[in-house]
CSV table of C-alpha atoms and ligand atoms in Angstrom, one decimal:
chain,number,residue,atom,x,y,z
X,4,UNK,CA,19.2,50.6,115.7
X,5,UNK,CA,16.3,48.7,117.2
X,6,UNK,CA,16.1,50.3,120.9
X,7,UNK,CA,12.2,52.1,121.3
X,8,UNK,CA,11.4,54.4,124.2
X,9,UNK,CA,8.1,53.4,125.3
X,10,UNK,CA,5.8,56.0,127.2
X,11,UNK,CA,2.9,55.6,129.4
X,12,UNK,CA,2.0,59.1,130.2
X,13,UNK,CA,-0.2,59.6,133.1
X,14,UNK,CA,-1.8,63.1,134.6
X,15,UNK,CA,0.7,63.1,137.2
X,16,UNK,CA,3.1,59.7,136.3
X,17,UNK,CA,5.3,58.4,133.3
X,18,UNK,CA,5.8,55.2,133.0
X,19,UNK,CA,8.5,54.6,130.5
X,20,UNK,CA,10.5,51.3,129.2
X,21,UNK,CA,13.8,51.1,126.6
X,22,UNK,CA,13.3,47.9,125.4
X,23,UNK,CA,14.5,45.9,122.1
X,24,UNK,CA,11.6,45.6,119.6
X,25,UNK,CA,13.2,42.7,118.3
X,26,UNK,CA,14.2,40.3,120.9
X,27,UNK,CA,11.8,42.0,123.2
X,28,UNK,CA,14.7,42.7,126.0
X,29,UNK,CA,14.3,45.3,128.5
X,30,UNK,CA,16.7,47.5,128.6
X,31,UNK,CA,15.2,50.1,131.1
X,32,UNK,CA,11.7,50.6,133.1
X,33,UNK,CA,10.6,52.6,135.3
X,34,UNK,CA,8.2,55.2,137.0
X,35,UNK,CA,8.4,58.9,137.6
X,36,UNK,CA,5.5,59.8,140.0
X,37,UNK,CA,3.5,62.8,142.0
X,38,UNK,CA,4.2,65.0,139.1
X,39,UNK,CA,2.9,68.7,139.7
X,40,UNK,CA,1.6,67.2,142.8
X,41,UNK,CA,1.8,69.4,146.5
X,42,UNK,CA,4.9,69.2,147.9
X,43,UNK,CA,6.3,67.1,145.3
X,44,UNK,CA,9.9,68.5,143.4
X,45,UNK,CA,9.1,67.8,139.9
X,46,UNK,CA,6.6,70.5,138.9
X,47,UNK,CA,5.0,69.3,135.1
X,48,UNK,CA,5.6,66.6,132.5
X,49,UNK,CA,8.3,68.4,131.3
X,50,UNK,CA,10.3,68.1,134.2
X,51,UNK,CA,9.3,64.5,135.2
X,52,UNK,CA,10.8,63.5,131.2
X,53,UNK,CA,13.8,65.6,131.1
X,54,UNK,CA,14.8,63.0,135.1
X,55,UNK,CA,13.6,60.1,132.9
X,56,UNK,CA,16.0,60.8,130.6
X,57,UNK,CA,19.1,61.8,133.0
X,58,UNK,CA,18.1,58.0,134.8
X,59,UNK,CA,18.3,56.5,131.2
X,60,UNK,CA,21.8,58.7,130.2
X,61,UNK,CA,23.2,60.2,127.8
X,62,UNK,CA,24.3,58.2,124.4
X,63,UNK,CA,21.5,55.7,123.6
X,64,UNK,CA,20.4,55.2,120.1
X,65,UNK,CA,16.7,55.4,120.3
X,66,UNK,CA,14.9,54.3,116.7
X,67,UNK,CA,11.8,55.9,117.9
X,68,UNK,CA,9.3,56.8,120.7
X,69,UNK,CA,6.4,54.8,121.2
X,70,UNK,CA,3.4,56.7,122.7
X,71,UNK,CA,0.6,54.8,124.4
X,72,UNK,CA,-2.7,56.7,123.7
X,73,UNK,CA,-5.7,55.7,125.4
X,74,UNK,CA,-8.7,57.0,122.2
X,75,UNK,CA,-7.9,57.3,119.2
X,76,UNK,CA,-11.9,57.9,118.2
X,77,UNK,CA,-12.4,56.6,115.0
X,78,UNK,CA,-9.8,59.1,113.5
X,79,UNK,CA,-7.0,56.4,114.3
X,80,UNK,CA,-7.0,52.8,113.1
X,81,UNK,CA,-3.1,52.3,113.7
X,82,UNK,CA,0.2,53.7,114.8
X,83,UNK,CA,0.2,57.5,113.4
X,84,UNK,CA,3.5,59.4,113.2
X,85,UNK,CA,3.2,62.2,115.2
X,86,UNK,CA,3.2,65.9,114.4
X,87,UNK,CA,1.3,68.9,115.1
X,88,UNK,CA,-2.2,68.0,113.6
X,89,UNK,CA,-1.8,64.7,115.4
X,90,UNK,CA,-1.3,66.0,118.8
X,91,UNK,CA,-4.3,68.1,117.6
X,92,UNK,CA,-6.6,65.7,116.6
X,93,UNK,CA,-5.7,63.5,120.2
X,94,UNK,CA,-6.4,66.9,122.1
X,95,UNK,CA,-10.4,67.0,120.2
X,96,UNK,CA,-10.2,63.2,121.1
X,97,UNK,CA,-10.0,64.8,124.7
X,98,UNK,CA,-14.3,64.7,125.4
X,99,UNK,CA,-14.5,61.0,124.9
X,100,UNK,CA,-11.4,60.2,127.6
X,101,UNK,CA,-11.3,63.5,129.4
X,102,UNK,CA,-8.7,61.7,132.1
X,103,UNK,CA,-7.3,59.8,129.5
X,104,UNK,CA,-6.1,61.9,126.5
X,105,UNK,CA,-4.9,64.9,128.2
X,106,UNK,CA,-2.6,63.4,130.3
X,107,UNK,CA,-1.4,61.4,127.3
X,108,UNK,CA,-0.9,64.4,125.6
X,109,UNK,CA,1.3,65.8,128.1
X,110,UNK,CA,4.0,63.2,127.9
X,111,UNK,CA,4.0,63.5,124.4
X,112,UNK,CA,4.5,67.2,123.3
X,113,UNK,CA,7.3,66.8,126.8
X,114,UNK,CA,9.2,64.0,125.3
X,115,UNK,CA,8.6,65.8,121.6
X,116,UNK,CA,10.6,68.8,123.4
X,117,UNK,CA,13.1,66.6,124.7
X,118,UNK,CA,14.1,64.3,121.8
X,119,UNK,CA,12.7,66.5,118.5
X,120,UNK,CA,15.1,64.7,116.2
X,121,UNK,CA,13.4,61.2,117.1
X,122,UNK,CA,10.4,59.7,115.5
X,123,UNK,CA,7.5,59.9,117.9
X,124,UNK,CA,4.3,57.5,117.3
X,125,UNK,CA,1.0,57.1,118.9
X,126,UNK,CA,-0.4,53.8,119.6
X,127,UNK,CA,-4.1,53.9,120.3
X,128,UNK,CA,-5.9,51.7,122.7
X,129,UNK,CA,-9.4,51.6,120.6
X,130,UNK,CA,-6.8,51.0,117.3
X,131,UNK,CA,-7.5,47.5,116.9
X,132,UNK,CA,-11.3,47.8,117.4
X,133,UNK,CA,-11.6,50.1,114.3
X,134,UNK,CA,-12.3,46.6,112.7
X,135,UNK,CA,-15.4,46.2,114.4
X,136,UNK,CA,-18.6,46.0,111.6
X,137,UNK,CA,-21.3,48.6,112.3
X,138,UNK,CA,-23.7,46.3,113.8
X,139,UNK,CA,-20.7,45.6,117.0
X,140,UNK,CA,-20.4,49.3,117.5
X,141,UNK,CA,-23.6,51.2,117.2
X,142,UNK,CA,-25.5,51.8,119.8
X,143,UNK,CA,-29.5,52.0,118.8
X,144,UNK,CA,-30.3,55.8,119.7
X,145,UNK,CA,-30.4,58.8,117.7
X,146,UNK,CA,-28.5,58.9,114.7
X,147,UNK,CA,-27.7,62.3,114.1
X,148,UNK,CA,-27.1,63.1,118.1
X,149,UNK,CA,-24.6,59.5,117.9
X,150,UNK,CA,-23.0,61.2,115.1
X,151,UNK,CA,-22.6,64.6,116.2
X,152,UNK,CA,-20.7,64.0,119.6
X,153,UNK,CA,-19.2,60.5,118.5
X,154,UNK,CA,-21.3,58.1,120.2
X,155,UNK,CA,-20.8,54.7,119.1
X,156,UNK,CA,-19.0,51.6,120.8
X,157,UNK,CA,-14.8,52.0,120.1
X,158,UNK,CA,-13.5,49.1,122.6
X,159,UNK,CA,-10.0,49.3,124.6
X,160,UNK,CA,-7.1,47.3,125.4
X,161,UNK,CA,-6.5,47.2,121.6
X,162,UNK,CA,-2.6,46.9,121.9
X,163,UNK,CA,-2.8,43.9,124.4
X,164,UNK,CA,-5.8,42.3,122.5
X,165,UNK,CA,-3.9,42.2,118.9
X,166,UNK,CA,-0.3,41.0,121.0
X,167,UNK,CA,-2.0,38.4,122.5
X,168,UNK,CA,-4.3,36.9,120.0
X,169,UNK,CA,-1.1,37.0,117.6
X,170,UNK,CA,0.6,35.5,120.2
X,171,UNK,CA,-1.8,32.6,120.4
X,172,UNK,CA,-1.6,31.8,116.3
X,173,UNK,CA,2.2,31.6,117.2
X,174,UNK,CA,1.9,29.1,120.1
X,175,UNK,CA,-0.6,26.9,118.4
X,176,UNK,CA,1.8,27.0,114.8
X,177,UNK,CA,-1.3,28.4,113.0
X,178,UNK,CA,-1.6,30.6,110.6
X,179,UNK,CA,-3.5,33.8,112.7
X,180,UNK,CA,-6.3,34.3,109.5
X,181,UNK,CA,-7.8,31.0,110.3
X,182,UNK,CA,-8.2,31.7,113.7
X,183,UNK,CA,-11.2,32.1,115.1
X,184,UNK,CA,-10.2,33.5,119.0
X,185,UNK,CA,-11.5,35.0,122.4
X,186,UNK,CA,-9.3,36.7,124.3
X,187,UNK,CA,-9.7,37.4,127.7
X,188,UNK,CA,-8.0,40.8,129.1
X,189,UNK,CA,-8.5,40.6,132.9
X,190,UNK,CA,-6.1,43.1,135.1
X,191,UNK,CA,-8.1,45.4,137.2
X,192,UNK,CA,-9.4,46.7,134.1
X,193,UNK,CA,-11.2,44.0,132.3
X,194,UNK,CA,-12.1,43.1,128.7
X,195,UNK,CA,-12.7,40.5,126.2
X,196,UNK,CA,-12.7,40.0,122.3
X,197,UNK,CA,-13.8,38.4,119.6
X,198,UNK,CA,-11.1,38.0,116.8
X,199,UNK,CA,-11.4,36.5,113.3
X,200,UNK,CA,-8.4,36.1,111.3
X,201,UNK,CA,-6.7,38.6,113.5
X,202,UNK,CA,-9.0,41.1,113.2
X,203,UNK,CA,-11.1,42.3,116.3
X,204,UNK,CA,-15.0,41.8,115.1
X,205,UNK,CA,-16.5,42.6,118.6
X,206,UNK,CA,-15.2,43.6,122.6
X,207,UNK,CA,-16.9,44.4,125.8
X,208,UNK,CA,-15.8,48.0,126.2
X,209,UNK,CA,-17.6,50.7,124.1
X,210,UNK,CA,-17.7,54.5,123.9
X,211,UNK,CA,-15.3,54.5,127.0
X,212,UNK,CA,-14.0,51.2,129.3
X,213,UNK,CA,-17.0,51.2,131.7
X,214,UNK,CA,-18.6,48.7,129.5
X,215,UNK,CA,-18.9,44.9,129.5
X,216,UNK,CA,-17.3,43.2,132.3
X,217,UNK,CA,-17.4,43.4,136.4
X,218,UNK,CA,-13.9,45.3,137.2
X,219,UNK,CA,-11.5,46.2,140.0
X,220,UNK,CA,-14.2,50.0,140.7
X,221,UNK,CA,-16.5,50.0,137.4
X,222,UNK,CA,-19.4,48.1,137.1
X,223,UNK,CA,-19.4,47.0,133.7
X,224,UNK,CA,-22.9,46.4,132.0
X,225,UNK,CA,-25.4,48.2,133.7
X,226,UNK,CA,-29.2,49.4,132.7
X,227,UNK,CA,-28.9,52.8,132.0
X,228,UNK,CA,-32.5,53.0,133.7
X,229,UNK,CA,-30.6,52.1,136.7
X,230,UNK,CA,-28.4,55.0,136.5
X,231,UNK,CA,-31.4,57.5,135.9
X,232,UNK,CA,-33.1,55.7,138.9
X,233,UNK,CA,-30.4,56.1,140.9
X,234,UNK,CA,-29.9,59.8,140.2
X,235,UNK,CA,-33.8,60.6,141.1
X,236,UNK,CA,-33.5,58.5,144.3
X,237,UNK,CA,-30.4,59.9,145.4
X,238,UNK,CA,-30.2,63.6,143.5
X,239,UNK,CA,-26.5,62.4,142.7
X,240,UNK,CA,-25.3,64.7,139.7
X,241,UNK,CA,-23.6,63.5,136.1
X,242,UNK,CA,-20.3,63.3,138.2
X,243,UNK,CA,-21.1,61.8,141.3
X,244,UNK,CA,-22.2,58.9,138.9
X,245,UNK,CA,-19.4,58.8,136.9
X,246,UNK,CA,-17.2,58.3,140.2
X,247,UNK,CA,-19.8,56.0,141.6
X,248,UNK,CA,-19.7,53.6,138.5
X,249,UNK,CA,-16.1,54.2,137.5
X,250,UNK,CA,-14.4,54.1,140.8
X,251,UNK,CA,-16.7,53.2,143.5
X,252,UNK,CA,-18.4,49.9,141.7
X,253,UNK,CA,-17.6,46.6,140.8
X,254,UNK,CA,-15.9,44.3,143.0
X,255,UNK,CA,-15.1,47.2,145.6
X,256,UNK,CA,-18.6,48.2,145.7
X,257,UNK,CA,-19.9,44.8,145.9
X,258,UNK,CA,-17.2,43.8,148.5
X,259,UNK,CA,-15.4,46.6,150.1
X,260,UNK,CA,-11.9,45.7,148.2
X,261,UNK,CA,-10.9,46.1,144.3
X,262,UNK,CA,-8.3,43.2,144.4
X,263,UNK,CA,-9.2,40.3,143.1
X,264,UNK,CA,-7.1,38.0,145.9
X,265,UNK,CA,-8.7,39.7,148.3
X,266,UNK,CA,-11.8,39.4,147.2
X,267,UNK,CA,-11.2,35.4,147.0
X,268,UNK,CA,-10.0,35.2,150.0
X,269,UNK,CA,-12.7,36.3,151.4
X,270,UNK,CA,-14.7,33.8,149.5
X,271,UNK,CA,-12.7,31.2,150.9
X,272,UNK,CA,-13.5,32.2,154.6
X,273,UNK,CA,-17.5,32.1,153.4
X,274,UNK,CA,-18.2,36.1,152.7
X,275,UNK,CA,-21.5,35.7,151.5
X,276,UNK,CA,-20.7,39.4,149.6
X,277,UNK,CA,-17.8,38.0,148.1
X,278,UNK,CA,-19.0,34.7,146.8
X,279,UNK,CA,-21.9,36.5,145.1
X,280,UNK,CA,-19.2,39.0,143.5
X,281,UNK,CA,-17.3,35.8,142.4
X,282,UNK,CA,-20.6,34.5,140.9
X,283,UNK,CA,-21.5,38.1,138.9
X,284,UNK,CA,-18.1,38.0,137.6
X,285,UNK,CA,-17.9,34.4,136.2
X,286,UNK,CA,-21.9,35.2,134.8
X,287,UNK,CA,-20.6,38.1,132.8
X,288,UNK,CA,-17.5,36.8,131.9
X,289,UNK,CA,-19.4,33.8,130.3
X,290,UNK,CA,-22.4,35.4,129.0
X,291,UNK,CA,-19.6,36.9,126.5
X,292,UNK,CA,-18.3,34.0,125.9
X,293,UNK,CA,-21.2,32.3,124.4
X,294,UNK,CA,-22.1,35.8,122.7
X,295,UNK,CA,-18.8,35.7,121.1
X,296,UNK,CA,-18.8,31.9,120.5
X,297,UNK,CA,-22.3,32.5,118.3
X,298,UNK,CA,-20.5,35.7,116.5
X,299,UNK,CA,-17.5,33.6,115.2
X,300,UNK,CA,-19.1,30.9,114.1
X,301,UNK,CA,-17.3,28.4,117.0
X,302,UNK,CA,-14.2,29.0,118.3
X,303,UNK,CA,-10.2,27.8,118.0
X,304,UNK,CA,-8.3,29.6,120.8
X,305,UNK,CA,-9.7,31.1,124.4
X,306,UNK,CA,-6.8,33.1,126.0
X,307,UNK,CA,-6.5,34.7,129.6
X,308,UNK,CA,-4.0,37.7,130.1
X,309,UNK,CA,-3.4,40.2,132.3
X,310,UNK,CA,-3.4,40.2,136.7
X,311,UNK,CA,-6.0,38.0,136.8
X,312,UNK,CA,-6.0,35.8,133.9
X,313,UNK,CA,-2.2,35.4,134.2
X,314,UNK,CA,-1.6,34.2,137.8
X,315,UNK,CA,-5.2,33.0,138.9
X,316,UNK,CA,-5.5,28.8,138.0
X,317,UNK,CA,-8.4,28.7,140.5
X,318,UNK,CA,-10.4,31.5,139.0
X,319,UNK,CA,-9.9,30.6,135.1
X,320,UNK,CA,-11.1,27.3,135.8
X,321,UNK,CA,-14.3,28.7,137.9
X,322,UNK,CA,-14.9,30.9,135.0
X,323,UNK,CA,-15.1,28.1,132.6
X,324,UNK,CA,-16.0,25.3,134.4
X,325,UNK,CA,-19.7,23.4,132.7
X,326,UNK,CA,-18.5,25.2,129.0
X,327,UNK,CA,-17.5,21.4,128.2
X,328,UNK,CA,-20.3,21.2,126.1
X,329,UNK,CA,-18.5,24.5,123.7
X,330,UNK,CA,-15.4,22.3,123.6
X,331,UNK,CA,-14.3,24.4,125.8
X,332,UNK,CA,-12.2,22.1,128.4
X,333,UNK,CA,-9.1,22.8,131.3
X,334,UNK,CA,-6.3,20.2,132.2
X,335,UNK,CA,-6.0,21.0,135.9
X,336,UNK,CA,-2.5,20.3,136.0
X,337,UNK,CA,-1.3,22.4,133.1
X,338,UNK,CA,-3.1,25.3,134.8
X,339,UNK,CA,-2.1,25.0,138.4
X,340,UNK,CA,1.6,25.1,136.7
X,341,UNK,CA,2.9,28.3,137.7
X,342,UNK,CA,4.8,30.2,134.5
X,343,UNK,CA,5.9,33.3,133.4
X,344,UNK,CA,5.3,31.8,129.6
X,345,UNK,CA,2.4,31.5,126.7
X,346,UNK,CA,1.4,28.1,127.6
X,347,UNK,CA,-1.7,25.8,126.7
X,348,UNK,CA,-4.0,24.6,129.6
X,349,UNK,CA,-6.5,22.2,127.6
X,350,UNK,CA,-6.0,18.8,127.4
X,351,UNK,CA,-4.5,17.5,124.2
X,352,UNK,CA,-6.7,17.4,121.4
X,353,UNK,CA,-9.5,19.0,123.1
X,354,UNK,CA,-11.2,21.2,120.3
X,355,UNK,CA,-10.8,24.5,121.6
X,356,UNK,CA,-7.1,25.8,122.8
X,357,UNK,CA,-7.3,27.3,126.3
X,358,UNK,CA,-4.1,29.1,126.4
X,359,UNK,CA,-2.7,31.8,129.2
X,360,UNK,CA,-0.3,34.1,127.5
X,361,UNK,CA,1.5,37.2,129.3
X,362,UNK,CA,0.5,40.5,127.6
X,363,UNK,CA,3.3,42.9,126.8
X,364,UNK,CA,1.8,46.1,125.6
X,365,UNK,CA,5.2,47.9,125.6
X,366,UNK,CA,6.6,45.5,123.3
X,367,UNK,CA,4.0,45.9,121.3
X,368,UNK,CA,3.8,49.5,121.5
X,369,UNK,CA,7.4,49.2,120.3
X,370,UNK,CA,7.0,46.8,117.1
X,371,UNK,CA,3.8,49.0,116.1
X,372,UNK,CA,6.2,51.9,116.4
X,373,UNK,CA,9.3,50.5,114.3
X,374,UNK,CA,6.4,49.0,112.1
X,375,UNK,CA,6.0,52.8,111.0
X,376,UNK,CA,9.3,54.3,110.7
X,377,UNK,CA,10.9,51.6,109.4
C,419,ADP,P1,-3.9,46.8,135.2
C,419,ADP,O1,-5.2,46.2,134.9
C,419,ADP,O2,-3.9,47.8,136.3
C,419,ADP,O3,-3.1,47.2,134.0
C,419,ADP,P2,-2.8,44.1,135.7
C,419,ADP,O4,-3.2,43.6,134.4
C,419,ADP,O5,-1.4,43.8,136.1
C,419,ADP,O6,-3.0,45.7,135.8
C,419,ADP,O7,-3.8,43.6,136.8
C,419,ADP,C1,-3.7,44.0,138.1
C,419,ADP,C2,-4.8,43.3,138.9
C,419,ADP,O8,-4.7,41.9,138.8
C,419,ADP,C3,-4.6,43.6,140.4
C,419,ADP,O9,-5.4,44.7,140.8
C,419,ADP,C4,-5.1,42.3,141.1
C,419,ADP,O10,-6.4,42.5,141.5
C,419,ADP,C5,-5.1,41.3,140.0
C,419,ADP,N1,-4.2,40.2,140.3
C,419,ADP,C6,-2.9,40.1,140.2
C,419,ADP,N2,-2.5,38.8,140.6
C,419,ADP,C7,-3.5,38.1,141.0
C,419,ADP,C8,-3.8,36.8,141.4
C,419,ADP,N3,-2.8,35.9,141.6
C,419,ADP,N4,-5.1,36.5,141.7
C,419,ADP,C9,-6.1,37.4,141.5
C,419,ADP,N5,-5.9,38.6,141.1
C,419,ADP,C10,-4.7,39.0,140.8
C-alpha cells in the first residue's frame, strides 16, 4: 500500500492530491473551493472533504493522510502522528499564523472524521528550520517578553527547502552531508536557505513569512522604525499594517501588479516603477546570497524553485549576473532550455552548481508521512 492523501487545507479551500510516495505518480489532484462562503453549496470543511472523497471514490487503499501545516512553533521538528493533543498543540500554535493554523486545523479534524481508521500526519512548514543554531533565530530584544509569547525567527517553506536541497545532492551524485547549498524558493511567496549537510542552518523568513525577500504583496525586510513611522504619519492601526505589508507591499505596492511577468513586462516597455522593483528584488535576493555564502563557509550547490525560479531564465540570470567572482556562473543555453526536470544551468566544471529543480511539496509531504507510519 503506498497511495498518501495529501491535504492543503485552506479557510475556505482544500487542496488535496492521491499520489504514490514511491514513484511520485499522481493519482488524483484537485481543489474544492468557496467553502462556507455566501451563496456557495458546501457549507464547512466537513462538507467540502466528505465531495473530495465522493470525486476520489470509494475503494482506494490510502497508507496515510498527509497534512500540510503551516507553524509548527518550535514544538514540532518533524512529521507528528496526529491525535487529540496534536490537534491541540497546532490550535495554541494558532497566535503565531492566526490565518494559517486554523484553517489547517479544519481540514484536519474533517478528514480525521472522515477516514478515522487512517493514519493522519502533520507536516510543518517551519519543521526543517528547527535546525537553525540560536544565533539564526533570535532576534536581539527582550528575553523574557521573546520567551513568553514565542518570539524568535522559525523560517517557512521547510517541506520544499529539504525536497529540493535533497534533490540537488541527488542530481549532482553527492552525498547530501557534504553539501554545502542555497536554495532559492521563489513563487509568489519567496524564501531562501542556507543548508549544510542537509540541515537548514539559516532562511529569510522568521517569526512568520513577512521576512526576508521582496514578494508577490509582502515586503520582506523592512525597518521596523518604518512601520512605527508610518503608523504616526498615517494613524493606521496594528491591522491596517499587517494588510499593508502582507498584502498590499512588495511588488504590487511598488508596481501596481503581484505577478512577476507582469511586472517584467513592464520593465521591458521601460516602467521606470518596475525596473526599480526588478532592481530591489535582485539586491535582496543577493544580499542573502553573499550572507549565506559567508555562513557556510563557500558554497557547492545554488538552486531556484518555485513560479519564479522554475520558468524565469531571464530573471535567474539578472539575479546572479557579476557573482562570478563567488564561482557562482550561468551557461546561457542550459537555462534558456525550457524543462519540466532538475537540471544544472552552470557551465561544466564551474565551482559552484547552479541547478533549477521543480519543488513537489506534496510528494514530500507524502514520503515524510510514510516515513512515520511505516
Ligand atoms: P505559490 O508561491 O503561490 O505557492 P508558485 O510557486 O507556483 O506559487 O509561484 C507562483 C508565482 O510565480 C506567480 O504568482 C507568478 O508571479 C510567478 N511565475 C510563474 N511563472 C512565471 C514566469 N514564467 N515568470 C515570472 N514569474 C512567474
Amino acid at each position: 500500500m503506498s497511495t498518501v492523501f495529501v491535504v492543503n487545507s485552506g479557510s475556505s479551500s482544500i487542496k488535496y492530491q492521491l499520489l504514490d510516495h514511491e514513484t511520485g505518480e499522481r493519482q488524483a489532484s484537485g481543489l474544492i473551493e468557496r467553502i462556507g462562503e455566501p451563496g456557495s453549496f458546501i457549507a464547512d470543511h466537513t462538507e467540502g472533504m466528505q465531495l473530495v472523497l465522493e470525486e476520489l471514490g470509494s475503494g482506494r487503499e490510502i497508507a496515510a493522510v498527509g497534512h500540510r501545516v503551516v507553524h509548527g512553533g518550535s514544538a514540532f521538528d518533524g512529521p507528528t502522528l496526529i491525535d487529540d493533543g496534536v490537534e491541540a498543540e497546532i490550535d495554541r500554535l494558532a497566535s503565531l499564523a492566526p490565518l494559517h493554523n486554523p484553517a489547517n486545523l479544519l481540514g484536519i479534524r474533517a478528514a480525521r472524521a472522515a477516514l478515522p481508521g487512517v493514519p493522519h500526519v502533520a507536516v510543518f512548514d517551519t519543521a526543517f528550520h528547527q535546525t537553525l543554531p540560536p544565533a539564526a533565530y533570535t532576534y536581539a530584544i527582550d528575553t523574557e517578553l521573546a520567551a513568553r509569547y514565542d518570539v524568535r525567527r522559525y523560517g517557512f517553506h521547510g517541506t520544499s527547502h529539504k525536497y529540493v536541497s535533497e534533490q540537488a545532492a541527488v542530481l549532482l551524485g553527492r552525498p547530501l552531508s557534504e553539501l554545502r547549498t542555497i536554495v532559492l524558493h521563489l513563487g509568489n511567496g519567496a524564501s531562501i536557505t542556507a543548508v549544510s549537510g542537509g540541515r537548514s542552518i539559516d532562511t529569510s523568513m522568521g517569526l512568520t513569512p513577512l521576512e526576508g525577500l521582496v514578494m508577490g504583496t509582502r515586503s520582506g525586510d523592512i525597518d521596523p522604525g518604518a512601520i512605527f513611522h508610518i503608523a504616526r504619519q498615517t494613524g493606521m492601526g496594528v491591522d491596517d499594517l499587517d494588510r499593508l505589508l502582507n498584502r498590499e507591499s512588495g511588488l504590487l505596492g511598488m508596481t501596481g501588479s503581484r505577478d512577476m511577468r507582469d511586472v517584467q513586462d513592464a520593465a521591458l516597455r521601460s516602467d521606470a516603477a518596475a525596473e526599480l522593483a526588478l532592481q530591489v528584488w535582485r539586491h535582496r535576493i543577493r544580499h542573502y546570497i553573499g550572507a549565506y555564502y559567508a555562513e557556510l563557509g563557500g558554497l557547492d550547490a545554488l538552486v531556484f524553485t518555485a513560479g519564479i525560479g522554475e520558468n524565469n531564465a531571464l530573471l535567474r540570470r539578472r539575479a546572479l549576473r557579476g557573482l562570478e567572482h563567488l564561482g557562482i556562473r550561468v551557461d546561457d543555453d542550459r537555462n534558456e532550455l525550457q524543462s519540466g526536470e532538475a537540471r544544472l544551468i552552470s557551465p561544466e566544471g564551474a565551482p559552484v552548481s547552479v541547478m533549477v529543480i521543480p519543488t513537489n511539496e506534496e510528494l514530500e509531504i507524502a514520503r515524510q508521512a510514510i516515513s512515520l507510519v511505516g
